[in-house]
């Protein structure tokens, strides 16, 4: 997977998303439309959060495919706000948010409970909303989970 090819370093968001989408496409034989800006290749997930973020993204995409009314209408959109240095990902699928009849709150299965347990306490937000016949899952990342290529220090640019 992506971790094996980039051990001990930050992971490009574009590579992480591509690996997760390709994997789910292969397993579920569905088309997932991906929309991301051209300059997204300069944004990284820091090494210490790469595995939890990968699991979270995979679980959220898997959840959209499994519980959506039509897996071929699953989409993932990425945006980066340079002013606020926030990365947002939106996963959309046709369907309805499951509501617990007793609490009248969204009902979370095992996969979404895993997501909630892996989420960092700071620098990452997660929300769901019903938008007509679409379920929209929104994830917001900010520093220190994400960084820009120019901020990443590697051994090749350290003078000894």
mmCIF file of C-alpha atoms in Angstrom:
data_model
loop_
_atom_site.group_PDB
_atom_site.id
_atom_site.type_symbol
_atom_site.label_atom_id
_atom_site.label_comp_id
_atom_site.label_asym_id
_atom_site.label_seq_id
_atom_site.Cartn_x
_atom_site.Cartn_y
_atom_site.Cartn_z
ATOM 1 C CA UNK A 1 0.000 0.000 0.000
ATOM 2 C CA UNK A 2 0.876 3.652 0.154
ATOM 3 C CA UNK A 3 2.578 3.332 3.549
ATOM 4 C CA UNK A 4 4.968 0.681 2.300
ATOM 5 C CA UNK A 5 6.095 2.890 -0.564
ATOM 6 C CA UNK A 6 6.670 5.932 1.682
ATOM 7 C CA UNK A 7 7.932 4.625 4.985
ATOM 8 C CA UNK A 8 9.004 7.248 7.531
ATOM 9 C CA UNK A 9 7.838 10.364 5.702
ATOM 10 C CA UNK A 10 4.883 12.640 5.088
ATOM 11 C CA UNK A 11 2.358 11.405 2.507
ATOM 12 C CA UNK A 12 1.065 13.502 -0.398
ATOM 13 C CA UNK A 13 -2.703 13.910 -0.076
ATOM 14 C CA UNK A 14 -3.160 13.240 -3.789
ATOM 15 C CA UNK A 15 -1.307 9.892 -3.537
ATOM 16 C CA UNK A 16 -3.209 8.825 -0.437
ATOM 17 C CA UNK A 17 -6.585 9.631 -1.994
ATOM 18 C CA UNK A 18 -5.671 7.942 -5.286
ATOM 19 C CA UNK A 19 -4.570 4.736 -3.508
ATOM 20 C CA UNK A 20 -7.752 4.599 -1.410
ATOM 21 C CA UNK A 21 -10.046 5.319 -4.371
ATOM 22 C CA UNK A 22 -8.252 2.787 -6.606
ATOM 23 C CA UNK A 23 -8.445 0.120 -3.902
ATOM 24 C CA UNK A 24 -12.188 0.626 -3.335
ATOM 25 C CA UNK A 25 -12.809 0.780 -7.088
ATOM 26 C CA UNK A 26 -11.092 -2.591 -7.501
ATOM 27 C CA UNK A 27 -12.813 -4.279 -4.549
ATOM 28 C CA UNK A 28 -16.338 -3.004 -5.233
ATOM 29 C CA UNK A 29 -16.139 -2.626 -9.025
ATOM 30 C CA UNK A 30 -17.658 0.851 -8.890
ATOM 31 C CA UNK A 31 -16.764 4.200 -10.408
ATOM 32 C CA UNK A 32 -15.849 6.894 -7.899
ATOM 33 C CA UNK A 33 -15.570 10.366 -9.346
ATOM 34 C CA UNK A 34 -12.726 12.388 -7.845
ATOM 35 C CA UNK A 35 -12.429 16.170 -8.146
ATOM 36 C CA UNK A 36 -9.324 17.935 -6.866
ATOM 37 C CA UNK A 37 -7.436 21.092 -7.787
ATOM 38 C CA UNK A 38 -4.237 20.915 -9.825
ATOM 39 C CA UNK A 39 -2.038 22.321 -7.037
ATOM 40 C CA UNK A 40 -3.097 19.732 -4.436
ATOM 41 C CA UNK A 41 0.147 17.779 -5.039
ATOM 42 C CA UNK A 42 2.008 20.157 -2.723
ATOM 43 C CA UNK A 43 -0.116 19.244 0.323
ATOM 44 C CA UNK A 44 0.982 16.480 2.686
ATOM 45 C CA UNK A 45 -0.383 14.559 5.651
ATOM 46 C CA UNK A 46 2.310 14.508 8.340
ATOM 47 C CA UNK A 47 3.928 11.152 9.062
ATOM 48 C CA UNK A 48 2.521 10.785 12.587
ATOM 49 C CA UNK A 49 -1.085 11.083 11.306
ATOM 50 C CA UNK A 50 -0.758 9.295 7.948
ATOM 51 C CA UNK A 51 -2.026 5.882 9.082
ATOM 52 C CA UNK A 52 -5.032 7.130 11.094
ATOM 53 C CA UNK A 53 -5.995 9.535 8.284
ATOM 54 C CA UNK A 54 -5.698 6.754 5.683
ATOM 55 C CA UNK A 55 -7.924 4.460 7.759
ATOM 56 C CA UNK A 56 -10.439 7.271 8.341
ATOM 57 C CA UNK A 57 -10.636 8.168 4.632
ATOM 58 C CA UNK A 58 -10.934 4.527 3.636
ATOM 59 C CA UNK A 59 -13.704 3.853 6.186
ATOM 60 C CA UNK A 60 -15.665 6.937 5.116
ATOM 61 C CA UNK A 61 -15.416 6.066 1.416
ATOM 62 C CA UNK A 62 -16.252 2.425 2.144
ATOM 63 C CA UNK A 63 -19.256 3.549 4.196
ATOM 64 C CA UNK A 64 -20.518 5.709 1.309
ATOM 65 C CA UNK A 65 -20.163 2.818 -1.145
ATOM 66 C CA UNK A 66 -21.732 0.185 1.139
ATOM 67 C CA UNK A 67 -24.663 2.254 2.358
ATOM 68 C CA UNK A 68 -25.334 4.395 -0.705
ATOM 69 C CA UNK A 69 -28.255 3.605 -2.981
ATOM 70 C CA UNK A 70 -25.938 3.364 -6.002
ATOM 71 C CA UNK A 71 -22.161 2.904 -5.568
ATOM 72 C CA UNK A 72 -21.491 4.367 -9.037
ATOM 73 C CA UNK A 73 -22.782 7.727 -7.820
ATOM 74 C CA UNK A 74 -20.159 8.059 -5.092
ATOM 75 C CA UNK A 75 -17.924 11.100 -5.398
ATOM 76 C CA UNK A 76 -14.999 12.578 -3.539
ATOM 77 C CA UNK A 77 -14.116 16.256 -3.806
ATOM 78 C CA UNK A 78 -11.010 17.894 -2.355
ATOM 79 C CA UNK A 79 -10.493 21.621 -1.866
ATOM 80 C CA UNK A 80 -7.702 23.607 -0.285
ATOM 81 C CA UNK A 81 -8.208 27.065 1.213
ATOM 82 C CA UNK A 82 -4.822 28.782 0.946
ATOM 83 C CA UNK A 83 -5.942 31.708 3.086
ATOM 84 C CA UNK A 84 -6.919 29.611 6.108
ATOM 85 C CA UNK A 85 -4.618 26.677 5.230
ATOM 86 C CA UNK A 86 -7.420 24.156 5.540
ATOM 87 C CA UNK A 87 -7.950 21.071 3.449
ATOM 88 C CA UNK A 88 -11.512 19.870 2.979
ATOM 89 C CA UNK A 89 -12.716 16.580 1.582
ATOM 90 C CA UNK A 90 -16.357 15.897 0.764
ATOM 91 C CA UNK A 91 -17.635 12.395 0.115
ATOM 92 C CA UNK A 92 -21.106 12.256 -1.431
ATOM 93 C CA UNK A 93 -23.399 9.323 -2.015
ATOM 94 C CA UNK A 94 -27.065 8.887 -2.838
ATOM 95 C CA UNK A 95 -28.946 7.746 0.263
ATOM 96 C CA UNK A 96 -30.294 8.769 3.641
ATOM 97 C CA UNK A 97 -28.517 9.258 6.949
ATOM 98 C CA UNK A 98 -29.637 6.507 9.340
ATOM 99 C CA UNK A 99 -31.434 8.048 12.331
ATOM 100 C CA UNK A 100 -31.778 6.320 15.705
ATOM 101 C CA UNK A 101 -35.545 6.277 16.407
ATOM 102 C CA UNK A 102 -35.039 6.735 20.171
ATOM 103 C CA UNK A 103 -32.491 9.576 20.256
ATOM 104 C CA UNK A 104 -33.421 11.070 16.851
ATOM 105 C CA UNK A 105 -29.636 11.402 16.239
ATOM 106 C CA UNK A 106 -27.533 9.948 13.403
ATOM 107 C CA UNK A 107 -26.839 6.263 13.964
ATOM 108 C CA UNK A 108 -23.224 5.130 13.634
ATOM 109 C CA UNK A 109 -22.208 1.557 12.862
ATOM 110 C CA UNK A 110 -18.879 -0.107 13.544
ATOM 111 C CA UNK A 111 -17.003 1.643 10.723
ATOM 112 C CA UNK A 112 -18.057 5.129 11.784
ATOM 113 C CA UNK A 113 -17.322 4.328 15.431
ATOM 114 C CA UNK A 114 -13.804 3.354 14.314
ATOM 115 C CA UNK A 115 -13.510 6.686 12.496
ATOM 116 C CA UNK A 116 -14.558 8.620 15.591
ATOM 117 C CA UNK A 117 -12.054 6.725 17.765
ATOM 118 C CA UNK A 118 -9.151 7.381 15.349
ATOM 119 C CA UNK A 119 -9.826 11.071 14.884
ATOM 120 C CA UNK A 120 -7.200 13.384 16.339
ATOM 121 C CA UNK A 121 -8.480 15.636 19.122
ATOM 122 C CA UNK A 122 -7.405 18.773 17.227
ATOM 123 C CA UNK A 123 -6.866 19.866 13.634
ATOM 124 C CA UNK A 124 -9.541 17.606 12.112
ATOM 125 C CA UNK A 125 -13.288 17.992 11.940
ATOM 126 C CA UNK A 126 -15.946 15.611 10.653
ATOM 127 C CA UNK A 127 -19.612 16.194 9.871
ATOM 128 C CA UNK A 128 -22.526 14.670 7.984
ATOM 129 C CA UNK A 129 -25.535 16.298 6.405
ATOM 130 C CA UNK A 130 -28.472 15.317 4.269
ATOM 131 C CA UNK A 131 -28.597 17.393 1.065
ATOM 132 C CA UNK A 132 -31.807 16.375 -0.702
ATOM 133 C CA UNK A 133 -31.113 12.761 -1.804
ATOM 134 C CA UNK A 134 -27.355 13.018 -1.108
ATOM 135 C CA UNK A 135 -25.491 12.152 2.096
ATOM 136 C CA UNK A 136 -22.503 14.493 2.356
ATOM 137 C CA UNK A 137 -19.621 13.635 4.661
ATOM 138 C CA UNK A 138 -17.243 16.549 5.193
ATOM 139 C CA UNK A 139 -13.746 16.288 6.641
ATOM 140 C CA UNK A 140 -11.662 19.376 7.428
ATOM 141 C CA UNK A 141 -7.902 19.157 8.080
ATOM 142 C CA UNK A 142 -5.654 21.963 9.274
ATOM 143 C CA UNK A 143 -2.106 22.297 10.554
ATOM 144 C CA UNK A 144 -0.343 20.403 12.092
ATOM 145 C CA UNK A 145 -2.005 17.387 10.362
ATOM 146 C CA UNK A 146 -1.405 18.877 6.930
ATOM 147 C CA UNK A 147 1.583 20.775 5.642
ATOM 148 C CA UNK A 148 2.669 22.413 2.415
ATOM 149 C CA UNK A 149 5.641 20.988 0.516
ATOM 150 C CA UNK A 150 7.770 24.063 1.249
ATOM 151 C CA UNK A 151 7.255 23.518 5.019
ATOM 152 C CA UNK A 152 8.483 19.926 5.040
ATOM 153 C CA UNK A 153 12.089 19.539 6.096
ATOM 154 C CA UNK A 154 13.905 16.586 4.635
ATOM 155 C CA UNK A 155 17.422 15.329 5.239
ATOM 156 C CA UNK A 156 18.402 16.413 1.729
ATOM 157 C CA UNK A 157 17.984 20.101 2.551
ATOM 158 C CA UNK A 158 19.632 20.163 5.974
ATOM 159 C CA UNK A 159 23.192 21.470 5.945
ATOM 160 C CA UNK A 160 25.586 19.708 8.305
#
